[in-house]
CSV table of C-alpha atoms and ligand atoms in Angstrom, one decimal:
chain,number,residue,atom,x,y,z
A,2,MET,CA,102.7,54.1,70.7
A,3,SER,CA,104.3,57.1,72.1
A,4,LEU,CA,102.3,60.1,73.4
A,5,LYS,CA,104.1,62.0,70.6
A,6,GLU,CA,102.7,59.6,67.7
A,7,LEU,CA,99.4,59.3,69.6
A,8,ASP,CA,98.8,63.2,69.9
A,9,PRO,CA,101.7,65.2,68.6
A,10,GLU,CA,99.7,68.4,69.1
A,11,LEU,CA,99.1,67.7,72.9
A,12,ALA,CA,102.5,66.3,73.2
A,13,GLY,CA,104.1,69.5,71.7
A,14,VAL,CA,102.2,71.9,74.0
A,15,LEU,CA,103.2,69.6,77.0
A,16,GLN,CA,106.9,69.9,76.0
A,17,LYS,CA,106.5,73.6,75.6
A,18,GLU,CA,105.1,74.1,79.1
A,19,LEU,CA,108.0,72.0,80.4
A,20,GLU,CA,110.4,74.0,78.4
A,21,ARG,CA,108.7,77.1,79.9
A,22,GLN,CA,109.1,75.7,83.5
A,23,ARG,CA,112.7,75.0,82.9
A,24,ASN,CA,113.6,78.2,81.4
A,25,THR,CA,111.9,80.5,83.9
A,26,VAL,CA,112.6,81.6,87.2
A,27,GLU,CA,109.6,80.7,89.1
A,28,LEU,CA,108.7,83.4,91.9
A,29,ILE,CA,104.8,82.8,92.1
A,30,ALA,CA,104.7,82.3,95.9
A,31,SER,CA,102.0,79.5,95.6
A,32,GLU,CA,103.9,77.4,93.1
A,33,ASN,CA,106.4,74.6,93.4
A,34,PHE,CA,107.9,71.9,91.4
A,35,VAL,CA,107.1,68.2,92.7
A,36,PRO,CA,109.5,65.4,92.9
A,37,GLU,CA,109.2,63.1,89.7
A,38,GLU,CA,108.0,60.3,91.8
A,39,ILE,CA,104.9,62.3,92.5
A,40,LEU,CA,104.4,63.1,89.0
A,41,LEU,CA,104.5,59.3,88.2
A,42,VAL,CA,102.1,58.4,91.1
A,43,MET,CA,99.5,61.3,89.9
A,44,GLY,CA,99.5,59.3,86.6
A,45,SER,CA,99.0,55.9,88.3
A,46,VAL,CA,95.9,53.4,87.8
A,47,PRO,CA,93.8,54.4,90.9
A,48,THR,CA,92.5,57.2,88.4
A,49,ASN,CA,90.6,54.3,86.7
A,50,LYS,CA,88.8,53.6,90.2
A,51,TYR,CA,85.3,54.8,91.6
A,52,ALA,CA,85.4,55.0,95.4
A,53,GLU,CA,82.7,57.1,96.7
A,54,GLY,CA,82.5,56.7,100.6
A,55,TYR,CA,85.5,56.3,102.8
A,56,PRO,CA,87.9,53.3,103.5
A,57,GLY,CA,85.9,50.2,104.7
A,58,ARG,CA,82.5,52.3,103.7
A,59,ARG,CA,82.6,52.4,99.9
A,60,TYR,CA,79.7,52.2,97.5
A,61,TYR,CA,81.4,50.4,94.9
A,62,GLY,CA,83.2,46.9,95.1
A,63,GLY,CA,86.9,46.3,94.2
A,64,ASN,CA,88.2,48.9,96.5
A,65,GLN,CA,90.5,46.7,98.9
A,66,TYR,CA,93.7,48.6,97.5
A,67,ILE,CA,92.1,51.8,97.5
A,68,ASP,CA,91.2,51.7,100.9
A,69,GLU,CA,95.0,50.9,101.7
A,70,ILE,CA,96.0,53.7,99.7
A,71,GLU,CA,93.6,56.3,101.4
A,72,ARG,CA,94.3,55.0,104.8
A,73,LEU,CA,98.2,55.5,104.2
A,74,ALA,CA,97.3,59.2,103.2
A,75,ILE,CA,95.0,59.8,106.3
A,76,GLU,CA,97.4,58.3,108.8
A,77,ARG,CA,100.4,60.2,107.2
A,78,ALA,CA,98.6,63.5,107.1
A,79,LYS,CA,97.6,63.0,110.9
A,80,GLN,CA,101.2,62.0,111.9
A,81,LEU,CA,102.6,65.0,109.9
A,82,PHE,CA,100.4,67.6,111.3
A,83,GLY,CA,99.6,66.0,114.6
A,84,ALA,CA,95.9,66.3,113.7
A,85,GLU,CA,93.1,64.0,115.3
A,86,HIS,CA,91.3,63.5,112.0
A,87,ALA,CA,92.2,64.1,108.3
A,88,ASN,CA,90.0,64.1,105.2
A,89,VAL,CA,92.3,63.4,102.1
A,90,GLN,CA,89.6,63.7,99.5
A,91,PRO,CA,89.1,67.5,98.8
A,92,LEU,CA,90.2,68.2,95.2
A,93,SER,CA,91.9,71.5,96.2
A,94,GLY,CA,91.9,74.5,98.5
A,95,CYS,CA,88.5,76.1,97.5
A,96,PRO,CA,86.7,72.8,97.9
A,97,ALA,CA,88.3,72.2,101.1
A,98,ASN,CA,87.3,75.7,102.5
A,99,LEU,CA,83.7,75.2,101.3
A,100,ALA,CA,83.5,71.8,102.8
A,101,ALA,CA,84.7,73.1,105.9
A,102,TYR,CA,82.1,76.0,105.9
A,103,ALA,CA,79.3,73.6,104.7
A,104,ALA,CA,80.3,71.3,107.8
A,105,PHE,CA,79.9,73.8,110.4
A,106,LEU,CA,77.5,76.6,109.0
A,107,GLU,CA,73.9,77.2,107.7
A,108,PRO,CA,73.6,79.5,104.6
A,109,GLY,CA,73.5,83.1,105.8
A,110,ASP,CA,75.7,82.6,108.8
A,111,LYS,CA,78.7,85.1,109.3
A,112,ILE,CA,82.4,84.4,108.3
A,113,LEU,CA,85.0,86.7,109.4
A,114,GLY,CA,88.0,86.4,107.3
A,115,MET,CA,90.9,88.5,106.2
A,116,SER,CA,90.3,91.0,103.6
A,117,LEU,CA,92.0,90.3,100.0
A,118,ALA,CA,93.9,93.5,100.2
A,119,SER,CA,95.5,92.5,103.7
A,120,GLY,CA,96.5,89.0,102.2
A,121,GLY,CA,93.0,87.0,102.5
A,122,HIS,CA,91.8,84.6,100.0
A,123,LEU,CA,88.6,84.6,97.7
A,124,SER,CA,87.3,81.7,99.5
A,125,HIS,CA,87.5,83.2,102.9
A,126,GLY,CA,84.0,84.9,102.2
A,127,TYR,CA,84.7,87.3,99.4
A,128,LYS,CA,81.7,88.6,97.5
A,129,MET,CA,82.8,87.1,94.2
A,130,SER,CA,83.2,83.7,95.7
A,131,ILE,CA,80.5,81.3,96.4
A,132,THR,CA,81.6,81.3,99.9
A,133,GLY,CA,80.6,85.0,100.1
A,134,LYS,CA,77.3,84.3,98.4
A,135,TYR,CA,76.0,81.3,100.6
A,136,TYR,CA,77.5,83.0,103.7
A,137,ARG,CA,78.0,86.5,104.8
A,138,GLY,CA,81.5,87.5,104.5
A,139,ILE,CA,83.0,90.3,106.7
A,140,ALA,CA,86.6,91.2,106.6
A,141,TYR,CA,89.2,92.2,109.0
A,142,ASP,CA,92.3,94.3,107.7
A,143,VAL,CA,95.8,94.4,109.0
A,144,ASP,CA,96.9,97.3,111.1
A,145,PRO,CA,97.5,100.2,108.7
A,146,GLU,CA,100.7,101.4,110.2
A,147,THR,CA,102.4,98.0,110.7
A,148,GLU,CA,100.5,96.1,107.9
A,149,THR,CA,100.6,93.1,110.5
A,150,LEU,CA,97.6,91.5,112.2
A,151,ASP,CA,96.3,93.4,115.1
A,152,TYR,CA,94.5,90.8,117.4
A,153,ASP,CA,93.0,93.5,119.5
A,154,ALA,CA,91.2,95.3,116.7
A,155,ILE,CA,90.1,91.8,115.3
A,156,LEU,CA,88.7,90.9,118.7
A,157,GLU,CA,86.8,94.2,118.9
A,158,GLN,CA,85.5,93.6,115.3
A,159,ALA,CA,84.6,90.1,116.3
A,160,ARG,CA,82.6,91.3,119.3
A,161,ARG,CA,80.8,93.7,117.1
A,162,GLU,CA,80.1,91.3,114.4
A,163,LYS,CA,79.6,88.1,116.2
A,164,PRO,CA,80.6,85.9,113.3
A,165,ARG,CA,79.7,82.2,113.4
A,166,MET,CA,83.0,81.3,112.0
A,167,ILE,CA,86.4,83.3,112.1
A,168,VAL,CA,88.8,82.2,109.3
A,169,CYS,CA,92.6,82.9,109.8
A,170,GLY,CA,95.4,82.0,107.3
A,171,ALA,CA,96.3,84.2,104.1
A,172,SER,CA,97.5,83.8,100.5
A,173,ALA,CA,99.8,87.0,100.8
A,174,TYR,CA,100.9,87.7,104.4
A,175,PRO,CA,104.6,87.5,104.9
A,176,ARG,CA,104.6,87.3,108.8
A,177,ILE,CA,103.9,84.6,111.4
A,178,ILE,CA,100.3,84.1,112.2
A,179,ASP,CA,99.5,83.8,115.9
A,180,PHE,CA,96.8,80.9,115.8
A,181,LYS,CA,96.5,81.0,119.6
A,182,ALA,CA,95.5,84.5,119.5
A,183,PHE,CA,92.9,83.8,117.2
A,184,LYS,CA,91.5,80.8,119.3
A,185,GLU,CA,91.2,83.3,122.2
A,186,ILE,CA,89.2,85.5,119.8
A,187,ALA,CA,87.0,82.8,118.7
A,188,ASP,CA,86.4,81.7,122.2
A,189,ASP,CA,85.5,85.2,123.4
A,190,VAL,CA,82.8,85.4,120.9
A,191,GLY,CA,81.8,81.8,120.6
A,192,ALA,CA,82.8,81.4,117.0
A,193,TYR,CA,84.2,78.5,115.2
A,194,LEU,CA,87.9,78.8,114.3
A,195,MET,CA,89.3,77.7,111.0
A,196,ALA,CA,92.9,78.1,109.6
A,197,ASP,CA,93.7,77.9,106.0
A,198,ILE,CA,97.3,77.1,105.9
A,199,ALA,CA,97.5,76.5,102.1
A,200,HIS,CA,100.6,78.8,101.7
A,201,ILE,CA,102.5,77.9,105.1
A,202,ALA,CA,101.5,74.2,105.2
A,203,GLY,CA,105.1,73.2,104.4
A,204,LEU,CA,106.4,75.4,107.2
A,205,VAL,CA,104.0,74.1,109.6
A,206,ALA,CA,104.9,70.7,108.9
A,207,ALA,CA,108.5,71.4,109.2
A,208,GLY,CA,108.0,73.1,112.7
A,209,LEU,CA,109.2,76.5,111.1
A,210,HIS,CA,105.8,78.3,111.8
A,211,PRO,CA,103.5,77.7,114.7
A,212,SER,CA,100.7,75.0,114.0
A,213,PRO,CA,97.2,75.9,114.2
A,214,VAL,CA,96.2,72.2,114.5
A,215,PRO,CA,96.1,72.6,118.5
A,216,TYR,CA,93.8,75.6,118.5
A,217,CYS,CA,91.5,75.1,115.6
A,218,ASP,CA,88.1,73.5,115.0
A,219,VAL,CA,89.3,72.8,111.3
A,220,VAL,CA,92.5,73.4,109.3
A,221,THR,CA,92.4,73.2,105.6
A,222,THR,CA,95.4,73.5,103.2
A,223,THR,CA,96.2,72.7,99.5
A,224,THR,CA,98.9,70.1,99.1
A,225,HIS,CA,100.9,71.8,96.2
A,226,LYS,CA,102.6,75.0,97.5
A,227,THR,CA,105.1,74.9,100.2
A,228,LEU,CA,104.1,71.3,100.8
A,229,LYS,CA,105.3,70.2,97.4
A,230,GLY,CA,102.7,67.6,96.8
A,231,PRO,CA,100.2,67.0,94.1
A,232,ARG,CA,97.6,69.8,93.1
A,233,SER,CA,94.9,68.9,95.8
A,234,GLY,CA,93.6,69.8,99.1
A,235,LEU,CA,93.3,68.4,102.7
A,236,ILE,CA,91.1,69.0,105.8
A,237,MET,CA,92.2,68.2,109.4
A,238,CYS,CA,89.9,68.7,112.4
A,239,LYS,CA,89.2,67.4,116.0
A,240,GLN,CA,87.9,63.8,116.2
A,241,GLU,CA,84.6,65.4,117.5
A,242,HIS,CA,84.1,67.1,114.2
A,243,ALA,CA,85.3,64.2,112.0
A,244,LYS,CA,81.8,63.1,110.8
A,245,LYS,CA,80.6,66.4,110.1
A,246,ILE,CA,83.6,67.0,107.8
A,247,ASP,CA,83.4,63.9,106.1
A,248,ARG,CA,79.9,64.2,105.5
A,249,ALA,CA,80.5,67.6,103.9
A,250,VAL,CA,83.1,66.6,101.7
A,251,PHE,CA,81.1,63.3,100.4
A,252,PRO,CA,78.1,63.2,99.7
A,253,MET,CA,77.4,66.9,100.1
A,254,LEU,CA,80.0,68.3,97.7
A,255,GLN,CA,82.1,65.8,96.0
A,256,GLY,CA,81.4,62.5,94.3
A,257,GLY,CA,84.2,59.9,93.5
A,258,PRO,CA,87.6,60.7,95.0
A,259,HIS,CA,90.6,61.2,93.0
A,260,GLU,CA,92.4,58.2,94.4
A,261,HIS,CA,95.7,58.8,92.2
A,262,THR,CA,95.9,62.2,93.7
A,263,ILE,CA,95.2,60.8,97.2
A,264,ALA,CA,98.3,58.2,96.4
A,265,ALA,CA,100.5,61.0,95.6
A,266,LYS,CA,99.2,62.9,98.6
A,267,ALA,CA,100.4,59.8,100.7
A,268,LEU,CA,103.8,60.2,99.2
A,269,CYS,CA,104.1,63.8,99.7
A,270,PHE,CA,103.2,63.4,103.5
A,271,LYS,CA,105.9,60.7,103.8
A,272,LEU,CA,108.5,63.0,102.1
A,273,ALA,CA,107.4,65.8,104.4
A,274,MET,CA,108.5,63.7,107.4
A,275,ARG,CA,112.1,63.4,106.2
A,276,PRO,CA,114.9,65.5,107.7
A,277,GLU,CA,115.7,67.0,104.0
A,278,PHE,CA,112.0,68.5,103.9
A,279,LYS,CA,112.9,70.5,107.1
A,280,GLU,CA,116.1,71.8,105.6
A,281,TYR,CA,114.3,72.7,102.4
A,282,GLN,CA,111.7,74.5,104.4
A,283,ALA,CA,114.5,76.3,106.2
A,284,GLN,CA,116.2,77.4,103.0
A,285,VAL,CA,112.9,78.7,101.6
A,286,VAL,CA,112.8,81.2,104.5
A,287,LYS,CA,116.5,82.0,104.2
A,288,ASN,CA,116.1,82.5,100.4
A,289,ALA,CA,112.9,85.0,101.1
A,290,LYS,CA,115.0,86.9,103.6
A,291,ALA,CA,117.9,87.1,101.4
A,292,MET,CA,115.7,88.5,98.5
A,293,ALA,CA,114.0,91.0,101.1
A,294,GLU,CA,117.4,92.3,102.0
A,295,VAL,CA,118.2,93.2,98.3
A,296,PHE,CA,115.0,95.1,97.8
A,297,LEU,CA,115.4,97.0,100.9
A,298,ASP,CA,119.1,97.8,100.0
A,299,HIS,CA,117.6,99.4,96.8
A,300,GLY,CA,115.1,101.5,98.4
A,301,TYR,CA,111.9,99.3,97.9
A,302,ARG,CA,109.2,99.3,100.3
A,303,LEU,CA,108.2,95.8,101.4
A,304,VAL,CA,104.6,95.3,103.0
A,305,THR,CA,105.5,95.0,106.7
A,306,GLY,CA,109.0,95.8,106.0
A,307,GLY,CA,110.2,92.1,105.5
A,308,THR,CA,109.3,88.4,105.5
A,309,ASP,CA,109.3,85.8,108.1
A,310,ASN,CA,108.1,83.0,105.7
A,311,HIS,CA,108.1,82.1,102.1
A,312,LEU,CA,107.1,85.3,100.5
A,313,LEU,CA,107.5,88.8,100.2
A,314,LEU,CA,105.1,91.7,98.7
A,315,VAL,CA,107.2,94.5,97.0
A,316,ASP,CA,105.2,97.9,96.9
A,317,VAL,CA,106.2,98.7,93.2
A,318,ALA,CA,103.6,101.7,92.9
A,319,GLN,CA,105.8,103.5,95.3
A,320,LYS,CA,108.5,103.5,92.6
A,321,GLY,CA,105.9,104.6,90.1
A,322,ILE,CA,105.2,101.1,88.3
A,323,GLY,CA,102.0,99.5,88.3
A,324,GLY,CA,101.8,95.9,89.5
A,325,LYS,CA,100.7,94.6,86.0
A,326,GLN,CA,103.5,96.5,84.3
A,327,ALA,CA,106.0,95.1,86.8
A,328,GLN,CA,104.6,91.4,86.2
A,329,ASP,CA,104.8,92.0,82.3
A,330,ALA,CA,108.1,93.4,82.2
A,331,LEU,CA,109.6,90.4,84.5
A,332,GLU,CA,107.7,87.8,82.4
A,333,GLU,CA,109.5,89.2,79.2
A,334,VAL,CA,112.9,88.3,80.7
A,335,GLY,CA,111.9,84.8,82.0
A,336,ILE,CA,110.9,85.7,85.7
A,337,THR,CA,107.3,84.9,86.6
A,338,VAL,CA,105.6,86.8,89.5
A,339,ASN,CA,102.1,87.9,90.3
A,340,LYS,CA,100.9,91.3,90.6
A,341,ASN,CA,99.2,91.5,94.1
A,342,MET,CA,97.1,93.9,96.1
A,343,ILE,CA,99.0,95.4,99.1
A,344,PRO,CA,97.0,96.3,102.4
A,345,PHE,CA,94.6,99.3,101.7
A,346,ASP,CA,95.4,99.4,98.0
A,347,LYS,CA,94.3,102.5,96.2
A,348,ARG,CA,94.7,100.7,92.9
A,349,LYS,CA,92.5,98.0,91.2
A,350,PRO,CA,93.1,94.3,91.5
A,351,VAL,CA,93.8,93.9,87.9
A,352,ASP,CA,96.4,96.5,88.2
A,353,PRO,CA,97.4,96.5,92.1
A,354,SER,CA,100.3,98.2,93.6
A,355,GLY,CA,102.1,95.3,94.6
A,356,ILE,CA,103.9,92.1,93.1
A,357,ARG,CA,104.1,89.0,95.3
A,358,ILE,CA,107.5,87.1,95.5
A,359,GLY,CA,107.9,83.4,96.8
A,360,THR,CA,111.0,81.3,97.0
A,361,PRO,CA,109.5,77.6,97.2
A,362,ALA,CA,109.9,76.9,93.6
A,363,ILE,CA,113.6,78.3,93.2
A,364,THR,CA,114.6,76.5,96.3
A,365,THR,CA,113.3,73.4,94.9
A,366,ARG,CA,115.5,73.9,92.0
A,367,GLY,CA,118.4,74.0,94.6
A,368,MET,CA,119.1,77.7,94.9
A,369,LYS,CA,120.5,79.3,98.1
A,370,GLU,CA,120.9,82.7,99.3
A,371,ASP,CA,123.5,83.8,96.7
A,372,ALA,CA,121.2,82.8,93.9
A,373,ALA,CA,118.3,84.2,95.6
A,374,ALA,CA,120.0,87.5,96.0
A,375,ARG,CA,121.2,87.4,92.5
A,376,ILE,CA,117.5,86.9,91.1
A,377,ALA,CA,116.4,89.8,93.4
A,378,GLU,CA,119.1,92.0,91.9
A,379,LEU,CA,117.7,91.0,88.4
A,380,VAL,CA,114.2,92.0,89.3
A,381,VAL,CA,115.2,95.3,90.6
A,382,LYS,CA,117.2,95.9,87.4
A,383,VAL,CA,114.1,95.2,85.3
A,384,LEU,CA,111.7,97.3,87.6
A,385,GLU,CA,114.2,100.2,87.2
A,386,ASN,CA,114.2,99.8,83.5
A,387,VAL,CA,110.7,98.5,82.5
A,388,ASP,CA,111.0,100.2,79.3
A,389,ASP,CA,114.5,99.5,78.3
A,390,ALA,CA,114.5,96.7,75.8
A,391,SER,CA,118.4,96.5,75.7
A,392,VAL,CA,118.4,96.2,79.6
A,393,LYS,CA,115.8,93.5,79.4
A,394,GLU,CA,117.4,91.8,76.9
A,395,ARG,CA,120.8,91.5,79.0
A,396,VAL,CA,118.8,90.4,82.2
A,397,ALA,CA,117.0,87.6,80.1
A,398,GLY,CA,120.5,86.5,79.0
A,399,GLU,CA,121.5,86.5,82.8
A,400,VAL,CA,118.2,84.5,83.7
A,401,ARG,CA,119.0,81.9,81.1
A,402,GLU,CA,122.8,81.4,82.4
A,403,LEU,CA,121.5,81.2,86.0
A,404,LEU,CA,118.9,78.4,85.3
A,405,GLU,CA,121.6,76.4,83.5
A,406,GLU,CA,123.0,75.6,86.8
A,407,TYR,CA,119.7,74.2,88.3
A,408,PRO,CA,118.4,71.9,85.8
A,409,LEU,CA,114.6,70.9,86.3
A,410,TYR,CA,113.2,67.5,85.4
A,411,PRO,CA,116.4,66.4,83.2
A,412,GLY,CA,115.2,63.2,82.1
A,413,LEU,CA,111.6,64.2,81.1
A,414,SER,CA,110.4,64.8,77.6
A,415,TYR,CA,107.0,64.5,76.0
A,416,ALA,CA,108.0,65.5,72.5
B,506,DSN,N1,96.1,80.9,93.8
B,506,DSN,C1,96.6,80.7,95.2
B,506,DSN,C2,97.6,81.6,95.4
B,506,DSN,O1,98.4,82.0,94.5
B,506,DSN,O2,97.9,82.2,96.5
B,506,DSN,C3,95.6,80.8,96.1
B,506,DSN,O3,94.5,80.0,95.6
């Protein structure tokens, strides 16, 4: 029986989501489209299996092939990132971060992480997150003038605050992060150093962004952003911390690992070692730069003045538009972005001053600089005519026309 016959209601909604993905320009910097083979593996039979423990040390029988799958994922993750140890069981980014803290810290210990407005993440010790309730989160900001990381200022703050752990890595920072500089700061104050490379993991794997692995006690990431794998997480660390990390993931925080997703991660890591992956990541960066140029040409202010990676932050408030208004107007024409705080934002997170734009998803669809620039022109047209229905209608038509050249999952159907 087909899914459509078994559950027409669900099949219908899945089809609508597929069509939405096909018919919109996806510019959310943390999103991507996985290869169909990853979709296939995510829907595979290891989902039926309980496998608490680690390869060779399971609490359930019947895990001989599951062990092989998990070992493949571990070995490939280590090879891809040059890591001494990898734990492939974290369910996603926040659980990976919590496990990293749980491995190294006691409740109440101080974490020094990047502030949300500067581009940090909730799970880096923010008060609304469990990481800010169990641990004491202190935030560093970027430099108010350049909006880039000021390593001297962070060093001073670290000397003052004496954190037990320093967290580097960001969700909305368009520039290169100097992990070596962070290591020097961590060593100076005797703190552990953690990097959360969820956003830039693909660039790091491709050698297009310096790797934190040689410098950090622990490195966490999601696997579904620039890395283009299943929605999941990964922790890497030095061998000396391996036991601590493994124990923090299981049994401290998680139960049965999602081995079907671990299988998909094994495939993702293999694909990330291919030359095509490196070319893809290089194109992601080129596309982001091409978009940045268009915004600058139209007089828009970009946070830090541009980008070195897969994303840019456009200060729309400077043009008299709220981040939410910009996001909504773009959604109307079939362009998806997210509203985002900018450093030292004077507006509230629900309607901040910026929008964040990323190129991983459009690059996966095959777009190069010309298409990226064309999209940026369409974004500008909408931002300059947020209340003009006829302009938005014309842009929506152009969006549909453009997307026809870049089919997504052409053979897939749920309905
Ligand atoms: N939600 C991710 C992002 O958009 O950056 C981070 O968790």
